[in-house]
PDB file of C-alpha atoms in Angstrom:
ATOM      1  CA  MET V   1     133.843  72.318 107.962  1.00 84.00           C
ATOM      2  CA  THR V   2     134.385  71.296 111.377  1.00 88.00           C
ATOM      3  CA  ARG V   3     136.151  68.056 112.610  1.00 88.00           C
ATOM      4  CA  VAL V   4     134.798  66.429 115.840  1.00 85.00           C
ATOM      5  CA  THR V   5     135.877  63.707 117.986  1.00 89.00           C
ATOM      6  CA  VAL V   6     132.816  61.949 119.774  1.00 87.00           C
ATOM      7  CA  SER V   7     132.399  59.136 122.506  1.00 89.00           C
ATOM      8  CA  ILE V   8     130.257  56.375 121.498  1.00 89.00           C
ATOM      9  CA  GLU V   9     129.733  53.065 123.752  1.00 91.00           C
ATOM     10  CA  ASP V  10     129.998  50.006 121.450  1.00 92.00           C
ATOM     11  CA  ASP V  11     126.478  48.836 121.304  1.00 92.00           C
ATOM     12  CA  LEU V  12     125.199  52.181 120.673  1.00 90.00           C
ATOM     13  CA  MET V  13     127.791  52.551 117.432  1.00 93.00           C
ATOM     14  CA  GLU V  14     126.781  49.548 116.273  1.00 94.00           C
ATOM     15  CA  ALA V  15     122.964  50.107 116.207  1.00 93.00           C
ATOM     16  CA  PHE V  16     123.905  53.049 114.413  1.00 92.00           C
ATOM     17  CA  ASP V  17     126.182  51.384 111.718  1.00 93.00           C
ATOM     18  CA  ALA V  18     123.552  49.011 111.133  1.00 94.00           C
ATOM     19  CA  PHE V  19     120.739  52.023 110.928  1.00 92.00           C
ATOM     20  CA  LEU V  20     123.251  53.974 108.505  1.00 92.00           C
ATOM     21  CA  ASN V  21     123.961  50.561 106.779  1.00 92.00           C
ATOM     22  CA  GLN V  22     120.097  49.950 106.057  1.00 93.00           C
ATOM     23  CA  ARG V  23     119.446  53.609 104.931  1.00 92.00           C
ATOM     24  CA  GLY V  24     122.316  53.670 102.204  1.00 93.00           C
ATOM     25  CA  TYR V  25     124.906  55.879 103.408  1.00 91.00           C
ATOM     26  CA  THR V  26     128.139  55.455 102.727  1.00 91.00           C
ATOM     27  CA  ASN V  27     129.853  57.513 105.890  1.00 90.00           C
ATOM     28  CA  ARG V  28     129.057  57.818 109.177  1.00 91.00           C
ATOM     29  CA  SER V  29     129.358  61.845 108.970  1.00 91.00           C
ATOM     30  CA  GLU V  30     126.339  62.462 106.438  1.00 91.00           C
ATOM     31  CA  GLY V  31     124.948  60.016 109.203  1.00 91.00           C
ATOM     32  CA  PHE V  32     125.233  62.227 112.032  1.00 90.00           C
ATOM     33  CA  ARG V  33     124.873  65.386 110.094  1.00 89.00           C
ATOM     34  CA  ASP V  34     120.971  64.344 108.904  1.00 87.00           C
ATOM     35  CA  LEU V  35     120.529  63.122 112.611  1.00 88.00           C
ATOM     36  CA  ILE V  36     121.719  66.332 113.815  1.00 86.00           C
ATOM     37  CA  ARG V  37     119.539  68.316 111.630  1.00 81.00           C
ATOM     38  CA  GLU V  38     116.304  66.687 112.158  1.00 79.00           C
ATOM     39  CA  LYS V  39     116.650  66.952 116.014  1.00 80.00           C
ATOM     40  CA  LEU V  40     117.325  70.774 115.365  1.00 76.00           C
ATOM     41  CA  GLN V  41     114.175  71.125 112.947  1.00 71.00           C
ATOM     42  CA  ASN V  42     111.752  69.188 115.576  1.00 69.00           C
ATOM     43  CA  THR V  43     113.045  71.095 118.593  1.00 70.00           C
ATOM     44  CA  LYS V  44     112.463  74.167 116.139  1.00 68.00           C
ATOM     45  CA  ARG V  45     109.028  73.196 115.613  1.00 64.00           C
ATOM     46  CA  ALA V  46     107.974  72.068 119.030  1.00 64.00           C
ATOM     47  CA  GLU V  47     109.315  75.302 120.129  1.00 68.00           C
ATOM     48  CA  ASP V  48     107.276  77.338 117.832  1.00 64.00           C
ATOM     49  CA  THR V  49     103.875  77.969 119.732  1.00 64.00           C
ATOM     50  CA  ASN V  50     103.440  81.519 118.112  1.00 72.00           C
ATOM     51  CA  GLY V  51     102.389  80.128 115.400  1.00 80.00           C
ATOM     52  CA  VAL V  52      99.569  78.143 113.579  1.00 86.00           C
ATOM     53  CA  GLY V  53      99.750  74.698 111.813  1.00 85.00           C
ATOM     54  CA  ILE V  54      98.254  71.086 111.442  1.00 88.00           C
ATOM     55  CA  ALA V  55      99.555  68.190 113.635  1.00 91.00           C
ATOM     56  CA  VAL V  56      99.202  64.537 113.890  1.00 95.00           C
ATOM     57  CA  LEU V  57      99.076  63.225 117.600  1.00 96.00           C
ATOM     58  CA  ASN V  58      99.825  59.503 117.901  1.00 97.00           C
ATOM     59  CA  TYR V  59      99.430  57.785 121.140  1.00 95.00           C
ATOM     60  CA  VAL V  60      99.000  54.207 122.329  1.00 95.00           C
ATOM     61  CA  TYR V  61      97.043  53.533 125.544  1.00 93.00           C
ATOM     62  CA  ASP V  62      95.737  50.945 127.701  1.00 91.00           C
ATOM     63  CA  HIS V  63      91.611  50.813 127.468  1.00 85.00           C
ATOM     64  CA  GLU V  64      91.594  48.712 130.607  1.00 83.00           C
ATOM     65  CA  GLU V  65      92.896  51.495 132.508  1.00 83.00           C
ATOM     66  CA  ARG V  66      90.079  53.150 134.865  1.00 84.00           C
ATOM     67  CA  MET V  67      88.083  55.798 132.705  1.00 87.00           C
ATOM     68  CA  LEU V  68      90.772  56.653 130.746  1.00 89.00           C
ATOM     69  CA  ALA V  69      88.810  56.079 127.539  1.00 86.00           C
ATOM     70  CA  SER V  70      86.354  58.629 128.925  1.00 87.00           C
ATOM     71  CA  ARG V  71      89.453  61.134 130.058  1.00 89.00           C
ATOM     72  CA  LEU V  72      90.759  60.840 126.612  1.00 89.00           C
ATOM     73  CA  MET V  73      87.176  61.302 124.882  1.00 88.00           C
ATOM     74  CA  ASN V  74      86.707  64.424 127.144  1.00 89.00           C
ATOM     75  CA  THR V  75      90.237  65.815 126.892  1.00 89.00           C
ATOM     76  CA  GLN V  76      89.469  65.612 122.924  1.00 88.00           C
ATOM     77  CA  HIS V  77      85.740  67.570 123.352  1.00 89.00           C
ATOM     78  CA  GLU V  78      87.187  70.118 125.330  1.00 90.00           C
ATOM     79  CA  HIS V  79      89.584  70.418 122.317  1.00 88.00           C
ATOM     80  CA  HIS V  80      86.851  70.147 119.622  1.00 88.00           C
ATOM     81  CA  ASN V  81      88.171  73.470 117.731  1.00 92.00           C
ATOM     82  CA  LEU V  82      91.236  72.076 116.980  1.00 93.00           C
ATOM     83  CA  THR V  83      90.213  68.116 116.058  1.00 93.00           C
ATOM     84  CA  VAL V  84      89.622  67.369 112.069  1.00 92.00           C
ATOM     85  CA  SER V  85      89.429  63.833 112.807  1.00 93.00           C
ATOM     86  CA  THR V  86      90.381  60.980 115.003  1.00 92.00           C
ATOM     87  CA  VAL V  87      91.274  57.280 114.070  1.00 95.00           C
ATOM     88  CA  HIS V  88      90.818  54.416 116.563  1.00 93.00           C
ATOM     89  CA  PHE V  89      92.562  51.137 116.038  1.00 93.00           C
ATOM     90  CA  HIS V  90      92.294  47.809 118.515  1.00 94.00           C
ATOM     91  CA  ILE V  91      95.596  46.824 118.783  1.00 94.00           C
ATOM     92  CA  ASP V  92      94.799  43.813 121.042  1.00 94.00           C
ATOM     93  CA  HIS V  93      92.474  43.082 123.704  1.00 91.00           C
ATOM     94  CA  ASP V  94      93.496  45.540 126.156  1.00 90.00           C
ATOM     95  CA  THR V  95      95.522  47.753 123.991  1.00 94.00           C
ATOM     96  CA  CYS V  96      94.006  50.873 121.174  1.00 93.00           C
ATOM     97  CA  LEU V  97      96.211  53.380 119.350  1.00 95.00           C
ATOM     98  CA  GLU V  98      94.829  56.563 118.376  1.00 95.00           C
ATOM     99  CA  SER V  99      95.645  59.007 115.808  1.00 96.00           C
ATOM    100  CA  VAL V 100      94.443  62.793 116.086  1.00 95.00           C
ATOM    101  CA  THR V 101      94.454  65.305 113.336  1.00 95.00           C
ATOM    102  CA  LEU V 102      94.633  68.390 114.620  1.00 94.00           C
ATOM    103  CA  ARG V 103      94.391  72.174 112.848  1.00 92.00           C
ATOM    104  CA  GLY V 104      94.617  75.307 114.672  1.00 90.00           C
ATOM    105  CA  SER V 105      97.206  77.063 117.217  1.00 89.00           C
ATOM    106  CA  LEU V 106     100.423  75.556 117.376  1.00 87.00           C
ATOM    107  CA  ALA V 107     100.389  76.307 121.309  1.00 88.00           C
ATOM    108  CA  GLU V 108      96.783  74.787 122.327  1.00 91.00           C
ATOM    109  CA  ILE V 109      97.950  71.957 120.138  1.00 92.00           C
ATOM    110  CA  ARG V 110     101.141  71.360 121.995  1.00 90.00           C
ATOM    111  CA  SER V 111      98.566  71.913 125.342  1.00 91.00           C
ATOM    112  CA  PHE V 112      96.301  69.382 123.918  1.00 93.00           C
ATOM    113  CA  ALA V 113      98.776  66.677 123.185  1.00 94.00           C
ATOM    114  CA  ASP V 114     100.471  67.437 126.572  1.00 93.00           C
ATOM    115  CA  LYS V 115      97.617  66.753 128.302  1.00 92.00           C
ATOM    116  CA  ILE V 116      96.655  63.326 126.462  1.00 91.00           C
ATOM    117  CA  LEU V 117     100.115  62.104 126.882  1.00 92.00           C
ATOM    118  CA  ALA V 118     100.614  62.797 130.894  1.00 90.00           C
ATOM    119  CA  GLN V 119      97.510  60.499 131.299  1.00 89.00           C
ATOM    120  CA  PRO V 120      97.585  57.581 133.048  1.00 90.00           C
ATOM    121  CA  GLY V 121      97.473  54.116 131.092  1.00 91.00           C
ATOM    122  CA  VAL V 122      98.975  56.253 127.761  1.00 93.00           C
ATOM    123  CA  ARG V 123     102.027  54.325 126.984  1.00 92.00           C
ATOM    124  CA  HIS V 124     103.697  55.806 124.063  1.00 93.00           C
ATOM    125  CA  GLY V 125     102.737  59.086 122.162  1.00 94.00           C
ATOM    126  CA  GLU V 126     104.714  61.452 119.927  1.00 93.00           C
ATOM    127  CA  LEU V 127     102.947  65.164 118.075  1.00 92.00           C
ATOM    128  CA  TYR V 128     104.262  65.782 114.659  1.00 88.00           C
ATOM    129  CA  SER V 129     103.468  69.366 113.879  1.00 84.00           C
ATOM    130  CA  VAL V 130     103.806  71.299 110.780  1.00 80.00           C
ATOM    131  CA  PRO V 131     104.077  75.045 110.637  1.00 77.00           C
ATOM    132  CA  GLY V 132     101.647  77.277 108.475  1.00 75.00           C
ATOM    133  CA  GLU V 133      99.790  80.300 107.856  1.00 69.00           C
ATOM    134  CA  LEU V 134      96.464  81.051 108.370  1.00 62.00           C
ATOM    135  CA  HIS V 135      95.075  83.110 105.127  1.00 60.00           C
ATOM    136  CA  VAL V 136      91.129  84.424 105.185  1.00 58.00           C
ATOM    137  CA  GLU V 137      90.066  84.224 101.954  1.00 60.00           C
ATOM    138  CA  SER V 138      86.155  85.016  99.921  1.00 60.00           C
ATOM    139  CA  HIS V 139      85.460  82.706  97.474  1.00 59.00           C
ATOM    140  CA  HIS V 140      82.677  81.964  94.918  1.00 59.00           C
ATOM    141  CA  HIS V 141      82.270  78.016  94.702  1.00 59.00           C
ATOM    142  CA  GLY V 142      79.279  78.001  92.515  1.00 57.00           C
ATOM    143  CA  ALA V 143      77.070  76.008  94.965  1.00 55.00           C
ATOM    144  CA  ASP V 144      76.089  79.225  97.249  1.00 54.00           C
ATOM    145  CA  HIS V 145      72.282  79.531  96.431  1.00 59.00           C
ATOM    146  CA  HIS V 146      72.445  83.430  95.997  1.00 61.00           C
ATOM    147  CA  GLY V 147      75.572  83.162  94.171  1.00 61.00           C
ATOM    148  CA  HIS V 148      77.394  85.571  97.253  1.00 63.00           C
ATOM    149  CA  ALA V 149      80.731  84.994  97.908  1.00 64.00           C
ATOM    150  CA  HIS V 150      82.037  83.589 101.256  1.00 62.00           C
ATOM    151  CA  LYS V 151      84.766  84.016 103.582  1.00 62.00           C
ATOM    152  CA  HIS V 152      86.853  81.175 104.718  1.00 60.00           C
ATOM    153  CA  GLU V 153      90.147  80.196 106.499  1.00 65.00           C
ATOM    154  CA  HIS V 154      92.685  78.503 104.777  1.00 66.00           C
ATOM    155  CA  LEU V 155      96.280  76.904 106.454  1.00 67.00           C
ATOM    156  CA  LYS V 156      99.148  77.230 104.035  1.00 69.00           C
ATOM    157  CA  ILE V 157     101.969  75.465 104.665  1.00 67.00           C
ATOM    158  CA  THR V 158     105.153  76.677 105.049  1.00 57.00           C
ATOM    159  CA  THR V 159     107.855  75.010 103.159  1.00 49.00           C
TER     160      THR V 159
END
């Protein structure tokens, strides 16, 4: 184990102590270790663009921004092969939240998210992705009229 000394502004340390207290941490060291692990994992996940996976893109936008809703929908249509579902919430008269569930190439998912989040009028957004492995399998589901097997893809989430 390595001991590290870090300088932190007083208000940031107070906020961190409150965070630790709310979550039941008994010491700062474990809290720092968990945050570092989380940041490293998130960075690795964000940089892994060679594989496939699932993701959720959440973003808040001003629907009064000129043509923004149309641009967002067009971007989703351009990437229809990735989109599994979209949920739209009206936060208030001018603000909406969309949550888009995606599946496919992590590089394509990241590209899609970047296009959405870069739109003028998109105020907040975050992509959460989970890497997986794509498997092509043959199945008999019994619903086929001719009793034939069919092939389809399954995305297996890696743990």
